[in-house]
CSV table of C-alpha atoms in Angstrom, one decimal:
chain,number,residue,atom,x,y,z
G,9,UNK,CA,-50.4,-192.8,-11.9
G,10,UNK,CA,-49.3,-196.4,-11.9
G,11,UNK,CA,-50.5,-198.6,-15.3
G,12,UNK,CA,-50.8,-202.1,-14.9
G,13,UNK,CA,-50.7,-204.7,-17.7
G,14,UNK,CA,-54.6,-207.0,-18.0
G,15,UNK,CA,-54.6,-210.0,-18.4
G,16,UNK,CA,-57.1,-212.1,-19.2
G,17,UNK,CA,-56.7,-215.8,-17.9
G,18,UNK,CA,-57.7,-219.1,-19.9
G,19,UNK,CA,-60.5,-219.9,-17.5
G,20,UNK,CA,-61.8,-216.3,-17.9
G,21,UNK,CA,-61.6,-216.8,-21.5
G,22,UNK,CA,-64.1,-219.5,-21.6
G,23,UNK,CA,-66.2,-217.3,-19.7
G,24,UNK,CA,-66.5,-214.8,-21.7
G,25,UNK,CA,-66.8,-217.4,-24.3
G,26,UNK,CA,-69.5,-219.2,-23.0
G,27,UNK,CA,-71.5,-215.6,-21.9
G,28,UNK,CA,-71.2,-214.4,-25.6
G,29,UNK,CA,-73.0,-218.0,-26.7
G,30,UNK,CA,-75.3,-218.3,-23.9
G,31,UNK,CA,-76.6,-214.4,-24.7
G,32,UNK,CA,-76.2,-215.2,-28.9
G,33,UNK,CA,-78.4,-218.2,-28.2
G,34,UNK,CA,-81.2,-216.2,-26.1
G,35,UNK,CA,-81.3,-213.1,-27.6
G,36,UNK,CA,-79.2,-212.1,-30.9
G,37,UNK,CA,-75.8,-211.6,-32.2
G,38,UNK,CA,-76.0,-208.1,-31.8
G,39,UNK,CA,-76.8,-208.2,-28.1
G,40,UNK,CA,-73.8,-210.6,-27.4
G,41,UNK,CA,-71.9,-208.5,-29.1
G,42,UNK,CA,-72.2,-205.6,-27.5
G,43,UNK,CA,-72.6,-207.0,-24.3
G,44,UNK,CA,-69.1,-208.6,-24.3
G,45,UNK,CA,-67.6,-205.3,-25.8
G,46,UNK,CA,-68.9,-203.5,-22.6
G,47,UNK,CA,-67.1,-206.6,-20.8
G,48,UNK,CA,-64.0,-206.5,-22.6
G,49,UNK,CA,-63.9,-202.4,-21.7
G,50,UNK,CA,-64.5,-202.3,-18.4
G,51,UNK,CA,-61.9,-205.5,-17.6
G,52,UNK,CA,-59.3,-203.3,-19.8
G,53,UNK,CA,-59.9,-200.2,-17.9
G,54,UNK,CA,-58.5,-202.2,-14.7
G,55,UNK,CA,-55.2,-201.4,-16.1
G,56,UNK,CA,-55.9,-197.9,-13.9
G,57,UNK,CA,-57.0,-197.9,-10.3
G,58,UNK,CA,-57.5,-201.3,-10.0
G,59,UNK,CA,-57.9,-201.1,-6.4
G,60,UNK,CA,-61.5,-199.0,-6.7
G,61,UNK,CA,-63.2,-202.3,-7.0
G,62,UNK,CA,-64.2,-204.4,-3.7
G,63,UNK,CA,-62.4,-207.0,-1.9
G,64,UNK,CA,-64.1,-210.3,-3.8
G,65,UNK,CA,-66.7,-212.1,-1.7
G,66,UNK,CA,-66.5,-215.1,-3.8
G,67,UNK,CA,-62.5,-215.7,-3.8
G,68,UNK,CA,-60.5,-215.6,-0.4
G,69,UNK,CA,-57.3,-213.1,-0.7
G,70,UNK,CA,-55.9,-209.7,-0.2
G,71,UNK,CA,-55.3,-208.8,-3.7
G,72,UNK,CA,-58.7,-210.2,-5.3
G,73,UNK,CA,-61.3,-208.2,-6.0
G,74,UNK,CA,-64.8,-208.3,-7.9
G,75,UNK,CA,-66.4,-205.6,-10.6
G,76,UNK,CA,-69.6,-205.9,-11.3
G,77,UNK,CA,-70.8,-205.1,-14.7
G,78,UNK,CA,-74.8,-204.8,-15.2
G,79,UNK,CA,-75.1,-208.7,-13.1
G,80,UNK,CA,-71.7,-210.0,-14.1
G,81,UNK,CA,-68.9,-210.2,-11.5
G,82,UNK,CA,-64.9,-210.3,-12.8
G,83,UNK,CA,-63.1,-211.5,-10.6
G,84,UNK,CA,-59.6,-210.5,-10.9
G,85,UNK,CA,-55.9,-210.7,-8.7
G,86,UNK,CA,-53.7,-207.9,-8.2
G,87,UNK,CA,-50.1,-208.6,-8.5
G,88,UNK,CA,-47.4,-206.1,-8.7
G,89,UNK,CA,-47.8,-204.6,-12.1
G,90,UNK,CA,-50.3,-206.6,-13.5
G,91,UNK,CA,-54.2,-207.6,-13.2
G,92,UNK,CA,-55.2,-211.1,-13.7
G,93,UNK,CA,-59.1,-212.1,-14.7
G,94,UNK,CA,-59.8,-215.5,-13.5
G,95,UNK,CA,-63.3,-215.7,-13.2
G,96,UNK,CA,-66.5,-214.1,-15.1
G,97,UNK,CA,-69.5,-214.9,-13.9
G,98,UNK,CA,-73.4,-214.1,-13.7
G,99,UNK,CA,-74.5,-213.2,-10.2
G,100,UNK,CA,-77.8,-215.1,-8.9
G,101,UNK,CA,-80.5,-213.4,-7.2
């Protein structure tokens, strides 16, 4: 089975950034971190079967696809033997 290398983009860095302070802020430290742990695990876990996620609805391409994670969507590009995440966002009702 093919591995692929993650990485995590500057844009979707600040994401995560800005989801650990918005759920610090609103709830406790304790909840953002182990909200962004879960995060971090499922966007490493893209290093396998990357292509079990669906085609993104938010970002036009082939090779882009969205995982959700309890509301959250990563949006992330496939290229040969890596995964990028761009984007990590909260999905709105």
């Amino acid at each position: 089975m093919k591995e692929y290398k993650v990485v995590i983009e500057p844009e979707a860095r600040r994401d995560l950034e800005n989801i650990y302070d918005f759920i610090m802020t609103n709830d406790t430290k304790v909840k953002a971190v182990r909200f962004l742990r879960k995060l971090q695990k499922a966007i490493m876990s893209l290093n396998f079967m990357p292509l079990r996620c669906r085609q993104s609805i938010y970002i036009q391409g082939d090779n882009i696809r969205d995982m959700i994670v309890q509301g959250y969507t990563i949006c992330y590009i496939i290229k040969e033997d890596s995964v990028h995440i761009v984007t990590v966002f909260r999905q709105r009702a």
